Amino acid sequence: MYVADSRAGSPKLSTSLEQGGPPSATASADGAARPCAGRRLTAVAPTVLALGAVSLITDVSSEMVTAVLPLYLVTGLGLSPLGFGLLDGVYNGFSALVRLAGGHLADRGGGRHKWVAGLGYGISALCKPLLLVAHTLTPIGLVLAADRTGKGLRTAPRDALISLSSTPETRGRAFGVHRAMDTAGALLGPLVAFLILRATVDGYDAVFTVSFCVAVTGVLVLVLFVPGGRAHSPAAGDGPRPTLRAALALLHRRDLRRLTVCALLLGLATVSDSFVYLLLQRRLGVPDRWFALLPLGTAAAFLLLAMPLGRLADKVGRWRIFLAGHAALLLAYALLLTSWHAAALPYAVLALHGGFYAATDGVLMAAASDSVPEELRSSGLAVVQTGQALARFACSLGFGAVWTVWGDRTALTASAVALAVCAAFSLTTLRPKGTA
Amino acid sequence: MTVRTRILVLLSALLVLAGVGTASVLHASARAERRDQAQAGGPRITSGKVTLTQPGRMVFRNMAWGPHRDELTTVPASDPSGPRTASGVKCLRFYAAAGTGVCLQAVHGPVSDTYRALILDASLHIRAHYDVPGIPSRARVSPSGHYAAWTAFVGGDSYAGTDFSTRAAIVDIRTGALTPSLEAYRIVKDGRTYHASDVNFWGVTFASDDRTFYATLATKGTTYLVRGDLRARTVTTLHPNVECPSLSPDGTRIAYKKRVKGLPKDAPWHLYVLDLRTMRETPLAESRSVDDQAVWRDEHTVVYALPGDFGADLYQVPADGTGAPRRIDSAAVSPAFVGGTGPAS
C-alpha cells in the first residue's frame, strides 16, 4: 500500500527536488545508469509529504513559543529565569525514555504509529493554552516537560511511518525532504511570533493562542492525511513479535548493533549546539547581538542540504554520507581551534554544522530502517535515537566539566580527537556491508 | 473518508482556527490601544523638561497607561504620587547619578527586538550607546557618574529553551571603554583563582571611589556577593546567597535579595541588609518576595518595586529592619533619586 502510494508522487514535488538536488552531472550520469530512471519522478511518497507538512506546521507552533519564552518570562511575568535551566538535563533524559516508550507503543497491536504520533502531537498542542494560565516558573516548567513528552512520544513512530512509506532506495531522500520541511517550520516560527508581538503590545497571549491553533492544524493534517495502520508485507508473520524484549533483541542483529554502537560513539564526541555557538562567539569574536542568530545559520544550512544529501546518501551509501557528516563536524571543530580569524569563518563553521545535521539526522534513520523489520520499525528507530541522544547528553556533561577544569580549548581539542577516533572506528565497522 | 471530504473538514477547521487566532491578535492589539489612553484615576502626566540634576526629584520609568507610558518621568521625591512630568525618552530600565543616566532601551527591528544602552547627560541627550546582547534587567551608574553597568538575560535559543545566562557589562563613560562581560575579570574564590564555564554575573553596584564595585556571581547553583576592582580587573567572593546588591550611600551596607528556604520556588527572595564590616544580615520588614535591585533613598530607607496593577509599584521600607513597607508610587519602576539623595528640603 505504501509502495503504491509512493508511485503516485506528484510531478510538482519532483521538480523542486531536481532544483535542490546535487550537481546535475552526477545526477544524470547516475540516473542513466539506473535501470528505472523514471522512478525519480516518484521521489517521495505522499505520506512523507503529509508528515513533512505536519512537522513543518508543528515546528512553526513550537518555535513560536520557544522564541518568545525568554522575553515572556522576563518582561511579561517579571521572573528571573536563572536556574530554570538546571531542569533541562532532567527533561532530556526523560524525553529519551519517553521516546523508547513511544516507539514500543506504536509497534504493539500491529502498528499504531499514526495514533501514537498523533497522541504526541496532541499533547504538545494542549500545552500551548496551558501557558496562558501558568504564571510562575514551576507550572511553566511542568508545561514544558509535558510538551517534551509529546515530542518524545511522536518522534519514533513518525520516523517509522516515513521509512515504511518509502522504498528502501529512496529512504534517504524521504528523510531529507521531511527534515527540510521540519527545519523550514523551525525557521518560520520565530518570524510569526515576532510579527504578532509587533502588531500588539505584550501580545504573548495572542502568540500562545495562535501557536495553539497552528498546533491543532498540524494534528488535523496528521489525522486526515496520514494513512493509518501499517504495511502488511508477506513476511510480516516471520519477524519477531513486537514486544519490548523483541525490540531489545533487535540489537542481536549485527548490522543494527554496529550502526547503534557507531551512532553512540559518535554521539559521545558530538558537542551540543549551545557549546558550539558559545565557542564561536568566544573564539571568533561574533558580536553579542548576533548570538541569537547563530542557530538560524545552522538551521538554514540544514534546510538547504537535507534533501540533496539524503538523495546522495541513497546513491553512494548512507554510511558514507553519515561519516562525511561527522567529517564536516570535525572540520568545524578544527576551524574553531585554529587561530586564523577571517570574517567568513563563522559562516563556514555554521554551514559545516548545518551540513553535519543534514548528513546525519535523517540519514541515520534511513540507514537504521534497512536493518529493522517492519513490525519493530518504530521501536528499532527509537533504540538508535535514544542511544544517540543519551550519548550526546553524556557528551555535554563531560564537555562542560572539562571546560570548567581545563578550559574551552582543551575541551574542544579532546572532543575533536575523540570524534576522529570514533569516526575512524566507524569507518572500519560500517564499511564492509555497505549495501546502500 | 474521500480526499474531498478530508479537504473540506480541514478547510472548515482552518476557518475556525484562523478565526480564533485572528481574534486573539485583534484582542491583544486593541488592548495595546487601550493602554495608550490614560486611565481614569491614574496619575496626572504632562510632558515637560526632565533633567538629572534638579534637586529633590525622583526619576523613573512611568508605567501608567496613556500617551507617556514607558517614558522617563519625574516627580518631587517628597511627593512621589504627585503630578508627573514625562520626558519623551522611553526606557525599560534606568538609573542615574551625578548628572549621568543609563537607559536600557528596546530597538524594534523588522523581525525581532534588539536592545541597547544609552548613556544620557543631565538633559537626557545621548552621549553614547552600546549594544546589549539580550533582555535588560539591571542598570546602575557610579556615584561619580563616571561608570555605568547593566545586566542582560541571554539565552533561550534551543528547543523549549530554558538555558538562560546573564551578562553584566561595565563602561567607563569618560573613555568609552567597554567591558562587555564581567566574565573577563579574574575570579578569586576562597583565596584562589576560580574557573568555571557556568559563571554568571548580575546586579552591579558601585562605590564612590571609582574603583570598587559589588555584584552577584552565580556558579554551581550558588550565588555570592563579590567585591570587584575596576583597576585590577578582579572580583573576590565575600558572602553567599546575595543577589542584586545595592550599596548604601555611605558605602558600609548592602541591601540585597536573599533566597530564603521554605518560600515558593518562583518567589524565593526576601530583602536583607548586610553590614560589610560585621557581615551581619538584617531582614527588612517586607514579607513579600522582592525581585528587584533595591535603591537607597537615603542612609535609612530603601526603595524597591513589586508587581502591581500596571506593571509595578514602588515601595519603601526602613533599612534597619524596623517599621513597615509603605507604597510610595504606583505604575512606576527603576527609580533614581537625583540631585541629592534626600527628599526635597
PDB file of N, CA, C and O in Angstrom, chain B residues 61-107:
ATOM      1  N   ARG B  61      10.804  55.078  35.332  1.00  0.00           N
ATOM      2  CA  ARG B  61      10.048  54.710  34.135  1.00  0.00           C
ATOM      3  C   ARG B  61       8.573  54.704  34.506  1.00  0.00           C
ATOM      4  O   ARG B  61       8.147  53.929  35.357  1.00  0.00           O
ATOM      5  N   ASN B  62       7.820  55.544  33.851  1.00  0.00           N
ATOM      6  CA  ASN B  62       6.389  55.640  34.090  1.00  0.00           C
ATOM      7  C   ASN B  62       5.678  54.483  33.396  1.00  0.00           C
ATOM      8  O   ASN B  62       5.836  54.275  32.211  1.00  0.00           O
ATOM      9  N   MET B  63       4.892  53.715  34.163  1.00  0.00           N
ATOM     10  CA  MET B  63       4.185  52.583  33.562  1.00  0.00           C
ATOM     11  C   MET B  63       2.683  52.796  33.515  1.00  0.00           C
ATOM     12  O   MET B  63       1.936  51.891  33.125  1.00  0.00           O
ATOM     13  N   ALA B  64       2.220  53.991  33.900  1.00  0.00           N
ATOM     14  CA  ALA B  64       0.778  54.262  33.858  1.00  0.00           C
ATOM     15  C   ALA B  64       0.311  54.296  32.408  1.00  0.00           C
ATOM     16  O   ALA B  64       1.033  54.744  31.515  1.00  0.00           O
ATOM     17  N   TRP B  65      -0.929  53.778  32.176  1.00  0.00           N
ATOM     18  CA  TRP B  65      -1.468  53.782  30.819  1.00  0.00           C
ATOM     19  C   TRP B  65      -1.653  55.210  30.335  1.00  0.00           C
ATOM     20  O   TRP B  65      -2.035  56.088  31.090  1.00  0.00           O
ATOM     21  N   GLY B  66      -1.402  55.397  29.047  1.00  0.00           N
ATOM     22  CA  GLY B  66      -1.575  56.705  28.476  1.00  0.00           C
ATOM     23  C   GLY B  66      -0.467  57.018  27.499  1.00  0.00           C
ATOM     24  O   GLY B  66       0.399  56.167  27.265  1.00  0.00           O
ATOM     25  N   PRO B  67      -0.484  58.208  26.950  1.00  0.00           N
ATOM     26  CA  PRO B  67       0.493  58.526  25.897  1.00  0.00           C
ATOM     27  C   PRO B  67       1.944  58.549  26.377  1.00  0.00           C
ATOM     28  O   PRO B  67       2.845  58.464  25.557  1.00  0.00           O
ATOM     29  N   HIS B  68       2.170  58.674  27.701  1.00  0.00           N
ATOM     30  CA  HIS B  68       3.567  58.766  28.161  1.00  0.00           C
ATOM     31  C   HIS B  68       4.053  57.474  28.788  1.00  0.00           C
ATOM     32  O   HIS B  68       5.026  57.480  29.542  1.00  0.00           O
ATOM     33  N   ARG B  69       3.354  56.357  28.481  1.00  0.00           N
ATOM     34  CA  ARG B  69       3.748  55.083  29.059  1.00  0.00           C
ATOM     35  C   ARG B  69       5.190  54.752  28.685  1.00  0.00           C
ATOM     36  O   ARG B  69       5.612  54.960  27.553  1.00  0.00           O
ATOM     37  N   ASP B  70       5.949  54.229  29.649  1.00  0.00           N
ATOM     38  CA  ASP B  70       7.342  53.789  29.488  1.00  0.00           C
ATOM     39  C   ASP B  70       8.344  54.933  29.359  1.00  0.00           C
ATOM     40  O   ASP B  70       9.528  54.699  29.150  1.00  0.00           O
ATOM     41  N   GLU B  71       7.884  56.193  29.477  1.00  0.00           N
ATOM     42  CA  GLU B  71       8.831  57.304  29.366  1.00  0.00           C
ATOM     43  C   GLU B  71       9.482  57.596  30.711  1.00  0.00           C
ATOM     44  O   GLU B  71       8.902  57.339  31.769  1.00  0.00           O
ATOM     45  N   LEU B  72      10.708  58.144  30.635  1.00  0.00           N
ATOM     46  CA  LEU B  72      11.360  58.630  31.844  1.00  0.00           C
ATOM     47  C   LEU B  72      10.552  59.809  32.351  1.00  0.00           C
ATOM     48  O   LEU B  72      10.239  60.728  31.605  1.00  0.00           O
ATOM     49  N   THR B  73      10.213  59.744  33.623  1.00  0.00           N
ATOM     50  CA  THR B  73       9.270  60.700  34.191  1.00  0.00           C
ATOM     51  C   THR B  73       9.819  61.148  35.528  1.00  0.00           C
ATOM     52  O   THR B  73      10.561  60.409  36.181  1.00  0.00           O
ATOM     53  N   THR B  74       9.463  62.347  35.953  1.00  0.00           N
ATOM     54  CA  THR B  74       9.970  62.828  37.228  1.00  0.00           C
ATOM     55  C   THR B  74       8.832  63.304  38.121  1.00  0.00           C
ATOM     56  O   THR B  74       7.798  63.784  37.633  1.00  0.00           O
ATOM     57  N   VAL B  75       9.035  63.123  39.422  1.00  0.00           N
ATOM     58  CA  VAL B  75       8.120  63.658  40.439  1.00  0.00           C
ATOM     59  C   VAL B  75       8.987  64.214  41.563  1.00  0.00           C
ATOM     60  O   VAL B  75      10.157  63.839  41.674  1.00  0.00           O
ATOM     61  N   PRO B  76       8.433  65.112  42.410  1.00  0.00           N
ATOM     62  CA  PRO B  76       9.199  65.525  43.584  1.00  0.00           C
ATOM     63  C   PRO B  76       9.396  64.318  44.498  1.00  0.00           C
ATOM     64  O   PRO B  76       8.455  63.569  44.732  1.00  0.00           O
ATOM     65  N   ALA B  77      10.617  64.100  44.995  1.00  0.00           N
ATOM     66  CA  ALA B  77      10.871  62.946  45.855  1.00  0.00           C
ATOM     67  C   ALA B  77      10.035  63.027  47.127  1.00  0.00           C
ATOM     68  O   ALA B  77       9.710  62.012  47.732  1.00  0.00           O
ATOM     69  N   SER B  78       9.659  64.242  47.523  1.00  0.00           N
ATOM     70  CA  SER B  78       8.874  64.393  48.741  1.00  0.00           C
ATOM     71  C   SER B  78       7.394  64.097  48.512  1.00  0.00           C
ATOM     72  O   SER B  78       6.654  63.871  49.451  1.00  0.00           O
ATOM     73  N   ASP B  79       6.974  64.064  47.243  1.00  0.00           N
ATOM     74  CA  ASP B  79       5.567  63.788  46.934  1.00  0.00           C
ATOM     75  C   ASP B  79       5.509  62.884  45.702  1.00  0.00           C
ATOM     76  O   ASP B  79       5.065  63.281  44.626  1.00  0.00           O
ATOM     77  N   PRO B  80       5.984  61.611  45.843  1.00  0.00           N
ATOM     78  CA  PRO B  80       6.138  60.752  44.659  1.00  0.00           C
ATOM     79  C   PRO B  80       4.827  60.436  43.959  1.00  0.00           C
ATOM     80  O   PRO B  80       4.831  60.107  42.781  1.00  0.00           O
ATOM     81  N   SER B  81       3.698  60.524  44.658  1.00  0.00           N
ATOM     82  CA  SER B  81       2.447  60.215  43.971  1.00  0.00           C
ATOM     83  C   SER B  81       1.818  61.465  43.365  1.00  0.00           C
ATOM     84  O   SER B  81       0.690  61.426  42.883  1.00  0.00           O
ATOM     85  N   GLY B  82       2.558  62.574  43.373  1.00  0.00           N
ATOM     86  CA  GLY B  82       2.043  63.826  42.821  1.00  0.00           C
ATOM     87  C   GLY B  82       2.111  63.851  41.307  1.00  0.00           C
ATOM     88  O   GLY B  82       2.373  62.828  40.674  1.00  0.00           O
ATOM     89  N   PRO B  83       1.839  65.013  40.696  1.00  0.00           N
ATOM     90  CA  PRO B  83       1.822  65.137  39.232  1.00  0.00           C
ATOM     91  C   PRO B  83       3.173  64.759  38.622  1.00  0.00           C
ATOM     92  O   PRO B  83       4.218  65.060  39.176  1.00  0.00           O
ATOM     93  N   ARG B  84       3.108  64.080  37.471  1.00  0.00           N
ATOM     94  CA  ARG B  84       4.326  63.590  36.835  1.00  0.00           C
ATOM     95  C   ARG B  84       4.672  64.432  35.615  1.00  0.00           C
ATOM     96  O   ARG B  84       3.780  64.876  34.897  1.00  0.00           O
ATOM     97  N   THR B  85       5.976  64.600  35.384  1.00  0.00           N
ATOM     98  CA  THR B  85       6.444  65.263  34.176  1.00  0.00           C
ATOM     99  C   THR B  85       7.193  64.239  33.333  1.00  0.00           C
ATOM    100  O   THR B  85       8.151  63.631  33.807  1.00  0.00           O
ATOM    101  N   ALA B  86       6.734  64.021  32.108  1.00  0.00           N
ATOM    102  CA  ALA B  86       7.321  62.975  31.257  1.00  0.00           C
ATOM    103  C   ALA B  86       8.256  63.578  30.226  1.00  0.00           C
ATOM    104  O   ALA B  86       8.008  64.666  29.700  1.00  0.00           O
ATOM    105  N   SER B  87       9.347  62.841  29.927  1.00  0.00           N
ATOM    106  CA  SER B  87      10.425  63.394  29.106  1.00  0.00           C
ATOM    107  C   SER B  87      10.349  63.033  27.635  1.00  0.00           C
ATOM    108  O   SER B  87      11.005  63.633  26.805  1.00  0.00           O
ATOM    109  N   GLY B  88       9.588  61.978  27.300  1.00  0.00           N
ATOM    110  CA  GLY B  88       9.581  61.520  25.912  1.00  0.00           C
ATOM    111  C   GLY B  88      10.635  60.466  25.618  1.00  0.00           C
ATOM    112  O   GLY B  88      10.638  59.877  24.543  1.00  0.00           O
ATOM    113  N   VAL B  89      11.551  60.183  26.581  1.00  0.00           N
ATOM    114  CA  VAL B  89      12.573  59.151  26.366  1.00  0.00           C
ATOM    115  C   VAL B  89      12.057  57.835  26.956  1.00  0.00           C
ATOM    116  O   VAL B  89      11.753  57.774  28.150  1.00  0.00           O
ATOM    117  N   LYS B  90      11.966  56.785  26.129  1.00  0.00           N
ATOM    118  CA  LYS B  90      11.431  55.508  26.616  1.00  0.00           C
ATOM    119  C   LYS B  90      12.559  54.572  27.052  1.00  0.00           C
ATOM    120  O   LYS B  90      13.535  54.400  26.325  1.00  0.00           O
ATOM    121  N   CYS B  91      12.395  53.979  28.227  1.00  0.00           N
ATOM    122  CA  CYS B  91      13.397  53.049  28.733  1.00  0.00           C
ATOM    123  C   CYS B  91      12.703  51.856  29.367  1.00  0.00           C
ATOM    124  O   CYS B  91      11.612  51.977  29.904  1.00  0.00           O
ATOM    125  N   LEU B  92      13.379  50.705  29.326  1.00  0.00           N
ATOM    126  CA  LEU B  92      12.903  49.534  30.064  1.00  0.00           C
ATOM    127  C   LEU B  92      13.459  49.568  31.481  1.00  0.00           C
ATOM    128  O   LEU B  92      12.780  49.250  32.447  1.00  0.00           O
ATOM    129  N   ARG B  93      14.745  49.912  31.589  1.00  0.00           N
ATOM    130  CA  ARG B  93      15.397  50.048  32.885  1.00  0.00           C
ATOM    131  C   ARG B  93      16.191  51.341  32.860  1.00  0.00           C
ATOM    132  O   ARG B  93      16.676  51.769  31.809  1.00  0.00           O
ATOM    133  N   PHE B  94      16.370  51.927  34.067  1.00  0.00           N
ATOM    134  CA  PHE B  94      17.006  53.235  34.118  1.00  0.00           C
ATOM    135  C   PHE B  94      17.701  53.419  35.451  1.00  0.00           C
ATOM    136  O   PHE B  94      17.299  52.854  36.479  1.00  0.00           O
ATOM    137  N   TYR B  95      18.769  54.187  35.453  1.00  0.00           N
ATOM    138  CA  TYR B  95      19.356  54.647  36.705  1.00  0.00           C
ATOM    139  C   TYR B  95      20.142  55.923  36.393  1.00  0.00           C
ATOM    140  O   TYR B  95      20.546  56.164  35.247  1.00  0.00           O
ATOM    141  N   ALA B  96      20.367  56.735  37.417  1.00  0.00           N
ATOM    142  CA  ALA B  96      21.115  57.969  37.200  1.00  0.00           C
ATOM    143  C   ALA B  96      21.827  58.357  38.477  1.00  0.00           C
ATOM    144  O   ALA B  96      21.375  58.047  39.588  1.00  0.00           O
ATOM    145  N   ALA B  97      22.976  59.024  38.320  1.00  0.00           N
ATOM    146  CA  ALA B  97      23.695  59.604  39.455  1.00  0.00           C
ATOM    147  C   ALA B  97      24.625  60.678  38.919  1.00  0.00           C
ATOM    148  O   ALA B  97      25.142  60.546  37.800  1.00  0.00           O
ATOM    149  N   ALA B  98      24.822  61.722  39.687  1.00  0.00           N
ATOM    150  CA  ALA B  98      25.741  62.811  39.346  1.00  0.00           C
ATOM    151  C   ALA B  98      25.528  63.323  37.924  1.00  0.00           C
ATOM    152  O   ALA B  98      26.480  63.582  37.190  1.00  0.00           O
ATOM    153  N   GLY B  99      24.300  63.464  37.534  1.00  0.00           N
ATOM    154  CA  GLY B  99      24.008  64.062  36.234  1.00  0.00           C
ATOM    155  C   GLY B  99      24.257  63.146  35.044  1.00  0.00           C
ATOM    156  O   GLY B  99      24.251  63.590  33.895  1.00  0.00           O
ATOM    157  N   THR B 100      24.485  61.839  35.311  1.00  0.00           N
ATOM    158  CA  THR B 100      24.654  60.873  34.226  1.00  0.00           C
ATOM    159  C   THR B 100      23.557  59.820  34.346  1.00  0.00           C
ATOM    160  O   THR B 100      23.301  59.332  35.447  1.00  0.00           O
ATOM    161  N   GLY B 101      22.939  59.489  33.232  1.00  0.00           N
ATOM    162  CA  GLY B 101      21.895  58.476  33.265  1.00  0.00           C
ATOM    163  C   GLY B 101      22.253  57.303  32.365  1.00  0.00           C
ATOM    164  O   GLY B 101      22.989  57.462  31.386  1.00  0.00           O
ATOM    165  N   VAL B 102      21.754  56.101  32.701  1.00  0.00           N
ATOM    166  CA  VAL B 102      21.857  54.971  31.782  1.00  0.00           C
ATOM    167  C   VAL B 102      20.437  54.468  31.547  1.00  0.00           C
ATOM    168  O   VAL B 102      19.661  54.290  32.487  1.00  0.00           O
ATOM    169  N   CYS B 103      20.103  54.328  30.270  1.00  0.00           N
ATOM    170  CA  CYS B 103      18.748  53.946  29.879  1.00  0.00           C
ATOM    171  C   CYS B 103      18.844  52.712  28.990  1.00  0.00           C
ATOM    172  O   CYS B 103      19.486  52.744  27.952  1.00  0.00           O
ATOM    173  N   LEU B 104      18.255  51.604  29.434  1.00  0.00           N
ATOM    174  CA  LEU B 104      18.263  50.382  28.626  1.00  0.00           C
ATOM    175  C   LEU B 104      16.969  50.350  27.826  1.00  0.00           C
ATOM    176  O   LEU B 104      15.881  50.420  28.383  1.00  0.00           O
ATOM    177  N   GLN B 105      17.121  50.231  26.535  1.00  0.00           N
ATOM    178  CA  GLN B 105      16.037  50.514  25.604  1.00  0.00           C
ATOM    179  C   GLN B 105      15.854  49.376  24.610  1.00  0.00           C
ATOM    180  O   GLN B 105      16.837  48.742  24.226  1.00  0.00           O
ATOM    181  N   ALA B 106      14.628  49.125  24.208  1.00  0.00           N
ATOM    182  CA  ALA B 106      14.395  48.151  23.131  1.00  0.00           C
ATOM    183  C   ALA B 106      14.410  48.890  21.801  1.00  0.00           C
ATOM    184  O   ALA B 106      13.876  49.984  21.687  1.00  0.00           O
ATOM    185  N   VAL B 107      15.046  48.291  20.807  1.00  0.00           N
ATOM    186  CA  VAL B 107      15.033  48.850  19.466  1.00  0.00           C
ATOM    187  C   VAL B 107      14.200  47.901  18.614  1.00  0.00           C
ATOM    188  O   VAL B 107      14.569  46.744  18.428  1.00  0.00           O
TER     189      VAL B 107
END
